[in-house]
Short mmCIF file of C-alpha atoms in Angstrom, two decimals:
data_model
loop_
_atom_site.label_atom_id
_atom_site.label_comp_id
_atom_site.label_asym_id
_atom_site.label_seq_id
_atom_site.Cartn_x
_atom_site.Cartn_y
_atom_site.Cartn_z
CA UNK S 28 124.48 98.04 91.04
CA UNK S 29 125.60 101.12 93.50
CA UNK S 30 124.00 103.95 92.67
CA UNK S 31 120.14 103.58 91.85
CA UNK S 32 117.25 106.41 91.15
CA UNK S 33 114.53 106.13 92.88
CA UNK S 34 110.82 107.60 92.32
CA UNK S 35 108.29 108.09 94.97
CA UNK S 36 105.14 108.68 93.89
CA UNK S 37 102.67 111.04 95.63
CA UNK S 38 99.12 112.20 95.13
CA UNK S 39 98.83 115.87 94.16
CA UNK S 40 99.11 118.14 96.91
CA UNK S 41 101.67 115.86 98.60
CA UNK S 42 104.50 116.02 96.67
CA UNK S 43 106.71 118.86 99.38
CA UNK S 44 105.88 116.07 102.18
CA UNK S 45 106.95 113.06 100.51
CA UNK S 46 110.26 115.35 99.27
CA UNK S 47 111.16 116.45 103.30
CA UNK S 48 110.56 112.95 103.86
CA UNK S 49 113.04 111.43 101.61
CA UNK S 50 115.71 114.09 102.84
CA UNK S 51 115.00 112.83 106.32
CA UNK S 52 115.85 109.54 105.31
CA UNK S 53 119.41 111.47 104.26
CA UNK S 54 119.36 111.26 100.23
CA UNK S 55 120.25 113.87 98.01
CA UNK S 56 119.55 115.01 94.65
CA UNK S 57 115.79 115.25 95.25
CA UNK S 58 114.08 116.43 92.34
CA UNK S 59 109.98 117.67 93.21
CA UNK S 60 107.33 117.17 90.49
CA UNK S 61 103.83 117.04 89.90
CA UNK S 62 102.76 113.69 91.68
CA UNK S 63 106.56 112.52 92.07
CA UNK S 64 109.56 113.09 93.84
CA UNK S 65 113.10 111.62 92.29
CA UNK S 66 115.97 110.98 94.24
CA UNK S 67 119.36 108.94 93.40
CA UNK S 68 120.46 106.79 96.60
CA UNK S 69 122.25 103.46 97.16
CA UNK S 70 120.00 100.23 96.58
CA UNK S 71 119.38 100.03 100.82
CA UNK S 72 116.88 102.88 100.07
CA UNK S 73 114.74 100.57 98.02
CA UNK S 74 114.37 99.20 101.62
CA UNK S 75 114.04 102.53 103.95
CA UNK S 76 112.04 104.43 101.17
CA UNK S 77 109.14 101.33 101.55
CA UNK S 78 109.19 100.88 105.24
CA UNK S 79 109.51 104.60 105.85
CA UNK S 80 108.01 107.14 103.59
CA UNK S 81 104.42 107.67 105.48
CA UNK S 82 102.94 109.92 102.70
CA UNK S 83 104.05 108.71 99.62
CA UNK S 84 102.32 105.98 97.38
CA UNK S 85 104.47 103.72 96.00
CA UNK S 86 108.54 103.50 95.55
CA UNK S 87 109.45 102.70 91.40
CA UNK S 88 113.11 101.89 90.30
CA UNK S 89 114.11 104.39 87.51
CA UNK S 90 115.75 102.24 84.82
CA UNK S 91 115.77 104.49 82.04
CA UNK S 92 114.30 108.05 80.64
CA UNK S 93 114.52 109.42 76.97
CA UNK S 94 112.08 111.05 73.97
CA UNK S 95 110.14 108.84 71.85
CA UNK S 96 108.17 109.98 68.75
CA UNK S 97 107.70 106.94 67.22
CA UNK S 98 107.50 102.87 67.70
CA UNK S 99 110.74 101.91 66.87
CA UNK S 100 112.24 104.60 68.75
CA UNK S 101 110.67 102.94 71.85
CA UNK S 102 111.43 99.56 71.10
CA UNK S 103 115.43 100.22 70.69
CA UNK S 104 115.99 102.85 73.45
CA UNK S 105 113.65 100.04 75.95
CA UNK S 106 115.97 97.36 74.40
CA UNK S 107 119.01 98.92 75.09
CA UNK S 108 118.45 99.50 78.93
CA UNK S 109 120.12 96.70 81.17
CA UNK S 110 116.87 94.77 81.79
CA UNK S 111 119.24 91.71 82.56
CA UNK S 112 120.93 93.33 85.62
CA UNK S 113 117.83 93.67 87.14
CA UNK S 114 115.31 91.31 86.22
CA UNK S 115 116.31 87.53 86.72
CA UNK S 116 115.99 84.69 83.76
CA UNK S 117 112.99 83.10 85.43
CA UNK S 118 111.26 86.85 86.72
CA UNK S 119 108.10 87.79 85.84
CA UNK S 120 107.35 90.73 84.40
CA UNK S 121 104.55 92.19 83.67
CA UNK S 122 104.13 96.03 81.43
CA UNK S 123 101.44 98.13 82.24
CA UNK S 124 101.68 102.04 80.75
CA UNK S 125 99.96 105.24 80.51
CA UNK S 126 100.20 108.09 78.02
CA UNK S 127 99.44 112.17 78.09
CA UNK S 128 100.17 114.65 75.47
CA UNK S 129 102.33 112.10 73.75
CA UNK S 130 102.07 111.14 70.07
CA UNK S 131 102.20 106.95 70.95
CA UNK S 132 99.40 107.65 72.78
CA UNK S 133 97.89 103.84 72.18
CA UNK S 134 98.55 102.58 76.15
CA UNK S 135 98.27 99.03 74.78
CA UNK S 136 100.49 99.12 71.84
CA UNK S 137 103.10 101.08 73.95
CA UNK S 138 103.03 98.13 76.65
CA UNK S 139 103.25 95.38 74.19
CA UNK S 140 106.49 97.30 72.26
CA UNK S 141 108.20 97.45 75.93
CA UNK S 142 107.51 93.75 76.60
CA UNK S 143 109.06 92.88 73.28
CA UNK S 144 112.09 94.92 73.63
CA UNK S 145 112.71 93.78 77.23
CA UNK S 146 112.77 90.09 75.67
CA UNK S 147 114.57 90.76 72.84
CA UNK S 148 117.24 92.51 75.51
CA UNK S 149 117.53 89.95 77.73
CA UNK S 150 117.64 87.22 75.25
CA UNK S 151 121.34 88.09 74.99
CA UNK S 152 122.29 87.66 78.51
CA UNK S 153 120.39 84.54 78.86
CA UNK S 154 121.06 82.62 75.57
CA UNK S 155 117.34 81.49 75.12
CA UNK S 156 114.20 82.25 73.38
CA UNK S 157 111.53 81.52 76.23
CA UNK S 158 111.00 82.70 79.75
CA UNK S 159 108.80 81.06 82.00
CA UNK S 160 108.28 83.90 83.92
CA UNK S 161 107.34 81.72 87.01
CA UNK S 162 110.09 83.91 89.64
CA UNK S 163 110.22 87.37 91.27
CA UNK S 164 107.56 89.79 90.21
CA UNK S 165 109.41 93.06 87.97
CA UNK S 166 106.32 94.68 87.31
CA UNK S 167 107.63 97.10 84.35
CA UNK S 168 105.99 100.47 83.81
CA UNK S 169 106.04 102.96 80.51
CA UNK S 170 104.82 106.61 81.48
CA UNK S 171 104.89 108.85 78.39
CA UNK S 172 104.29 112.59 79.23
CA UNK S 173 104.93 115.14 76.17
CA UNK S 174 106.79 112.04 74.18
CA UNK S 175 109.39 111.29 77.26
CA UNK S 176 109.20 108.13 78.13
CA UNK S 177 110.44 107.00 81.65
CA UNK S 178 110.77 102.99 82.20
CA UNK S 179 110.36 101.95 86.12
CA UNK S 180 110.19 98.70 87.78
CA UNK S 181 107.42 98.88 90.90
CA UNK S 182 109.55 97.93 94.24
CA UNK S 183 106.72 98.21 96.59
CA UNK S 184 103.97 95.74 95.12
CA UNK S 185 100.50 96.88 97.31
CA UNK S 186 100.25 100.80 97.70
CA UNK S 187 102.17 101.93 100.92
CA UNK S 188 98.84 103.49 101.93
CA UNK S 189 98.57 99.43 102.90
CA UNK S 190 100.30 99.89 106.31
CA UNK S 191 98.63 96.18 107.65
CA UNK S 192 96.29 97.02 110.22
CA UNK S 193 93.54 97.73 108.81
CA UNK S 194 91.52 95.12 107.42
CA UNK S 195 88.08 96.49 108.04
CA UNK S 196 87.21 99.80 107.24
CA UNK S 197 84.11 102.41 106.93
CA UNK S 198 82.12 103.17 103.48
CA UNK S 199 84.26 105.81 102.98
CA UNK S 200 88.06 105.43 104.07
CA UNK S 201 90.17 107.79 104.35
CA UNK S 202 93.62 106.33 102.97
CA UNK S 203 96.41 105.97 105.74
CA UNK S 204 99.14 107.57 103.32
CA UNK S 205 96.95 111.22 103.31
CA UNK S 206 95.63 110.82 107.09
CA UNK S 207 99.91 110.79 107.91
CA UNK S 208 100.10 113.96 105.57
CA UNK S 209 96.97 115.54 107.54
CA UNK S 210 99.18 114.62 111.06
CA UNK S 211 102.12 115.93 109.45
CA UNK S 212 100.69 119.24 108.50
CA UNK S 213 100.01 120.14 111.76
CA UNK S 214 102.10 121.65 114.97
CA UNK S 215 101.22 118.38 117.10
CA UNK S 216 104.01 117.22 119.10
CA UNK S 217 103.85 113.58 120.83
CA UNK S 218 103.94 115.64 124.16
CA UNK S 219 101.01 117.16 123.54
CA UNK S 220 97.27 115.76 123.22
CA UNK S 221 95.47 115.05 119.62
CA UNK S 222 92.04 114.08 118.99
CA UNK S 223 89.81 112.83 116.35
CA UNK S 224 85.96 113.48 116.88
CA UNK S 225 85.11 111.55 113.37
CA UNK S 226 87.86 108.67 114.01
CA UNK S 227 85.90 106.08 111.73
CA UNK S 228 88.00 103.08 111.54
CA UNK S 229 90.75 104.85 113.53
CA UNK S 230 93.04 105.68 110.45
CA UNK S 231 94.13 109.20 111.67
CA UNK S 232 94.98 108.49 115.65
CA UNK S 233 96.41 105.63 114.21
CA UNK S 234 98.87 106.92 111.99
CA UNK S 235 99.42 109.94 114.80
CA UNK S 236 100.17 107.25 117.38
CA UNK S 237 102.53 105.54 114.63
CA UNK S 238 104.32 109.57 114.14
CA UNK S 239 104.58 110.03 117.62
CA UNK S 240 106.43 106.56 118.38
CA UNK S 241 108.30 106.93 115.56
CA UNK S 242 107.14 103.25 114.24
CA UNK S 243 107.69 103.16 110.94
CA UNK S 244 104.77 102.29 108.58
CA UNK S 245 105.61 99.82 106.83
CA UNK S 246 106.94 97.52 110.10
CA UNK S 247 104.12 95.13 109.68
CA UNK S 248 103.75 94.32 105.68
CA UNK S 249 105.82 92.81 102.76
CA UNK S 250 107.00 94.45 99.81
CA UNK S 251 107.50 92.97 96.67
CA UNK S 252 111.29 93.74 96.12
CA UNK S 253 112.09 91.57 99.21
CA UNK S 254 112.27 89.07 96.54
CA UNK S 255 114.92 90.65 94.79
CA UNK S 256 118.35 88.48 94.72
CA UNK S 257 120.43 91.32 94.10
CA UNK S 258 119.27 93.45 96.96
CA UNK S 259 118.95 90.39 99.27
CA UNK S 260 118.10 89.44 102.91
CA UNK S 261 121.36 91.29 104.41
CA UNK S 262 119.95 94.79 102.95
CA UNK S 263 116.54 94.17 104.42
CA UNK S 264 117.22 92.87 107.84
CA UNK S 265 119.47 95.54 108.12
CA UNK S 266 116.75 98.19 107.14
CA UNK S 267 114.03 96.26 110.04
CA UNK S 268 116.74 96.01 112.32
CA UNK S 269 116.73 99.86 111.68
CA UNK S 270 113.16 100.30 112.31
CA UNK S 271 113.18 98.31 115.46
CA UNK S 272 116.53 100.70 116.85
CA UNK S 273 114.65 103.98 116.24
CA UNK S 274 110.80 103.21 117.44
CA UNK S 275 110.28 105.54 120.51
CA UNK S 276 108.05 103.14 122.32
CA UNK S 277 108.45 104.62 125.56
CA UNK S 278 106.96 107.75 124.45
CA UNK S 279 103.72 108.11 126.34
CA UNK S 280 100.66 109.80 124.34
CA UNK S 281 97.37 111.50 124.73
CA UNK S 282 95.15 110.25 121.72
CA UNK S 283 91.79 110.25 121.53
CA UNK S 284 89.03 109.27 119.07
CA UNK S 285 85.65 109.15 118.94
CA UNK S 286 82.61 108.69 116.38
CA UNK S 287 78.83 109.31 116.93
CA UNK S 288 78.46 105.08 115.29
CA UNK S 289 79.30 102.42 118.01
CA UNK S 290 80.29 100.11 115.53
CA UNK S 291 83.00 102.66 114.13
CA UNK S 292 84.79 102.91 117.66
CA UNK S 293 84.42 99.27 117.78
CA UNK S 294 86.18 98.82 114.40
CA UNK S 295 88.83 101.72 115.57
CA UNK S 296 89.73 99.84 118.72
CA UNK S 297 90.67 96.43 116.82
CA UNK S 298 92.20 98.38 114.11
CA UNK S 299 94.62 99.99 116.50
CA UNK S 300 94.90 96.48 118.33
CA UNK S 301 96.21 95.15 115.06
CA UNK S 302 98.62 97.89 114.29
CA UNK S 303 99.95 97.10 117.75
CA UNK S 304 99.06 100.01 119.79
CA UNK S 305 97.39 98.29 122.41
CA UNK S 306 95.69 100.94 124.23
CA UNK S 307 97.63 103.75 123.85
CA UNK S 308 94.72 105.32 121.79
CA UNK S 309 91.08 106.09 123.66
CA UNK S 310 88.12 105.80 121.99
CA UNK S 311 84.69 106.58 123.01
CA UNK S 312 81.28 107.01 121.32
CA UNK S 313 80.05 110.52 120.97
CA UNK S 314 78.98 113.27 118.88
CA UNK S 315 81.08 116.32 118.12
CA UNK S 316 79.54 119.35 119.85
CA UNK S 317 79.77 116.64 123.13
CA UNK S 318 83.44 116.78 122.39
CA UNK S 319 84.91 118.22 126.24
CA UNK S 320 88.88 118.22 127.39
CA UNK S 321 90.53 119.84 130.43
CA UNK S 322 93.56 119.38 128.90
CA UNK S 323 95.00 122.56 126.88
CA UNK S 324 97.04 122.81 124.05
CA UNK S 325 95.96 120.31 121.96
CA UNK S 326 95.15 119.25 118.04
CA UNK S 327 91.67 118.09 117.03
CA UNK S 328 92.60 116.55 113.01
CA UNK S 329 88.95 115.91 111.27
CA UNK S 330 87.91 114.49 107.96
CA UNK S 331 84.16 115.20 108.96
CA UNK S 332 81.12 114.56 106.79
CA UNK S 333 81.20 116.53 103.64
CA UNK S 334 77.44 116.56 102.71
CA UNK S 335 78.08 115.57 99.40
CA UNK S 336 75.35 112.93 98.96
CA UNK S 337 71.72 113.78 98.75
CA UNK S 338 69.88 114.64 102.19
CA UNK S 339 72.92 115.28 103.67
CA UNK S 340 73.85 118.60 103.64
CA UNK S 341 71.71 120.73 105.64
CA UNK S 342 72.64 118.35 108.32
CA UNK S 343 76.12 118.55 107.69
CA UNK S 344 76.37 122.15 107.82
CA UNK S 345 74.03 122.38 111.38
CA UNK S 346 77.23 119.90 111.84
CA UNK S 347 79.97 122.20 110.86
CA UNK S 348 77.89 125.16 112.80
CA UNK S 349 77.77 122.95 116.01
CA UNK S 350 81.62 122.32 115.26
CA UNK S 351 82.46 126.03 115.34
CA UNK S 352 80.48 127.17 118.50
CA UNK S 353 81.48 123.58 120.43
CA UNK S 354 85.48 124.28 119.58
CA UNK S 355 85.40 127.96 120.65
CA UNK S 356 85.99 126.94 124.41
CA UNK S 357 88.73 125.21 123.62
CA UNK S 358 90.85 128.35 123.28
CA UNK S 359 94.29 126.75 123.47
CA UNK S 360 93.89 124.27 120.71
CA UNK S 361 94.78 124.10 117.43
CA UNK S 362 92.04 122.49 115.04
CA UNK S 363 92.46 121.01 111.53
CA UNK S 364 89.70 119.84 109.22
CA UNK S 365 89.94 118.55 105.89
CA UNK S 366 86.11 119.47 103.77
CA UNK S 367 84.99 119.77 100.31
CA UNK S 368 82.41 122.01 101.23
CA UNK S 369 83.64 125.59 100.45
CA UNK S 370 81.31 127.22 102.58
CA UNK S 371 83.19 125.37 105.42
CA UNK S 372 84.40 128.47 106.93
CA UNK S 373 81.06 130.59 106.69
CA UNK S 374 79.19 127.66 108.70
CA UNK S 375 81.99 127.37 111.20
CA UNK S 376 81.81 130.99 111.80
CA UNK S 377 85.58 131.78 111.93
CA UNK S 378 88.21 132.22 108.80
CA UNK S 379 90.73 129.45 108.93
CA UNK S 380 94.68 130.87 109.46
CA UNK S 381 95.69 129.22 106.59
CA UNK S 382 94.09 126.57 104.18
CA UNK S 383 95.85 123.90 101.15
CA UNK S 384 94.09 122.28 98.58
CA UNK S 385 94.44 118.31 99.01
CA UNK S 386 92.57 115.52 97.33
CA UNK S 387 90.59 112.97 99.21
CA UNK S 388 90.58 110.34 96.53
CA UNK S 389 89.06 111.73 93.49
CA UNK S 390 87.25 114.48 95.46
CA UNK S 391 89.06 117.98 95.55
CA UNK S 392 89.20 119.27 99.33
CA UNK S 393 90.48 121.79 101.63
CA UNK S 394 92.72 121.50 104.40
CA UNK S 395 91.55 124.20 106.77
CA UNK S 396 94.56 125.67 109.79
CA UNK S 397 93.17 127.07 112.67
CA UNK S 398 96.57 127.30 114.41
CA UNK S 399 96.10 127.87 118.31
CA UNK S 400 98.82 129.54 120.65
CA UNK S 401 101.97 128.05 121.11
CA UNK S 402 102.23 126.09 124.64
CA UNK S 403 104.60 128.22 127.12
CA UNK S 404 108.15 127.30 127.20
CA UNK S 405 108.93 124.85 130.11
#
């Protein structure tokens, strides 16, 4: 194979982060669109890309890209990519497809055409008319956007925001892959303490414990291109091996959580007991304006209440009010919160330093900075 092009895919908002991520992992070429980053690497990144990218959602193979107007254009520019090289005689694979702005805009006929020519090209290689289908899962995707179609194969299976640890969650989760982004937005460093005083199931000390040890996330989950012959076990023990070399375990950190529900800090603690983090993370039952530290230059990373259901928002906002007046002894801190509500700054009392529009699922949101002092130089 060599050379391969990748695409990570990342939810709106996240695309720079998933980019600097990639270049971390040293590939080139990186290409930055809306939800997606492309990047051309060797086919070991199919391995580091899934155990390592924190923020993105999913790693796709790039097999081919070009303009299609009509149903037989699709059908012979699918049927001429090298399906054969990648998919074996007994893989399955599956076509699922979306369209915008295109003229095929019927999802289902689309999918059905790319099945079709993906038989029809691999038929050659394999000198038969029938494929059982019962191997490796390819799962084959056609994206048409303004009558380009781009033709992936899915090399991570379950989202990456599945990290593995967290079985059990609250009503309303926040997903792992946008709690890393909310850590990585910050100016925490592992030396330095973080806190959470709406922790939930634990998902952002979590993933900051997992940043500041340098574990990668995907060290305790499978991905669905470990099945792949022709990448094979080699590439991927290599690529754990990796991940086992470069985890800072030794690192010692100040995390804490907390949540005004028992049974949240209860669900925290065994979530971070699953991700392996023993107790490197402190949890404790309690309301925010209770939330006291000694220690000084600090993060506190929220994804509080956003009073969006019915009854809940004068008490959310005597929340956000209690937040502001609680936090303002805390004048070495840094603080972080991630709200719908856009009166969020009015209620807190205090105009953020900077703020970023993110999505929290479906639900548009903003990522308020209140950026602290910097510690002194030691």
């Amino acid at each position: 194979m060599g050379k391969v092009t990748l695409i990570a895919t990342a939810t709106m908002g996240l695309e720079a982060l998933v980019a600097q991520e990639v270049r971390d992992l040293g590939y080139e070429n990186v290409q930055v669109d809306n939800g997606k980053v492309t990047y051309e690497a060797d086919e070991s990144a199919i391995c580091r890309s899934n155990l390592w990218l924190r923020t993105a959602d999913r790693v796709k193979l790039k097999v081919g890209e070009f303009k299609a107007f009509t149903f037989d254009e699709l059908f012979e520019k699918t049927k001429k990519l090298p399906w054969a090289d990648l998919i074996p005689e007994n893989g399955e694979f599956p076509v699922i497809g979306r369209s915008v702005k295109s003229k095929l805009f019927s999802v289902s006929d689309c999918q059905a055409i790319v099945k079709k020519a993906v038989v029809e090209s691999m038929k050659k290689r394999y000198k038969t008319d029938w494929f059982k289908e019962d191997g490796a899962l390819y799962r084959i995707e056609v994206a048409l956007h303004k009558d380009v179609a781009t033709l992936t194969i899915d090399t991570t299976g379950t989202g990456l925001h599945k990290r593995g640890y967290r079985y059990l969650h609250s009503q309303a989760p926040l997903k792992e892959t946008l709690a890393a982004a909310m850590i990585k937005l910050t100016n925490w460093h592992p030396d330095r303490p973080l806190a959470d005083p709406f922790c939930g199931s634990g998902t952002l000390p979590i993933e900051a414990a997992l940043i500041g040890q340098n574990i990668a996330p995907g060290f305790n989950r499978e991905f669905v291109s470990e099945d792949w012959s022709w990448i094979g076990d080699d590439r991927w023990n290599k690529a754990r091996q990796e991940v086992e070399d470069l985890a800072n375990y030794d690192q010692p950190l100040q995390i804490f959580g907390s949540d005004i529900d028992h049974k949240m800090v209860e669900l925290a603690k065994n979530n971070s007991m699953e991700a392996g983090l023993g107790d490197l993370i402190q949890y404790k039952q309690m309301q925010v304006k209770d939330f006291r530290t000694n220690l000084e230059y600090g993060c506190l990373v929220a994804n509080p209440p956003y009073g969006e259901r019915l009854g809940e928002r004068e008490q959310v906002e005597q929340m956000y009010q209690d937040m502001g007046e609680n936090f303002k002894r805390l004048d070495t801190w840094s603080f972080y919160v991630l709200t719908s509500h856009e009166g969020f700054e009015n209620l807190y009392g205090k105009k953020a330093t900077k703020k970023r529009k993110l999505y929290n699922g479906n639900i548009k949101t903003d990522y308020y900075q209140y950026w602290g002092p910097r510690p002194p130089k030691k």
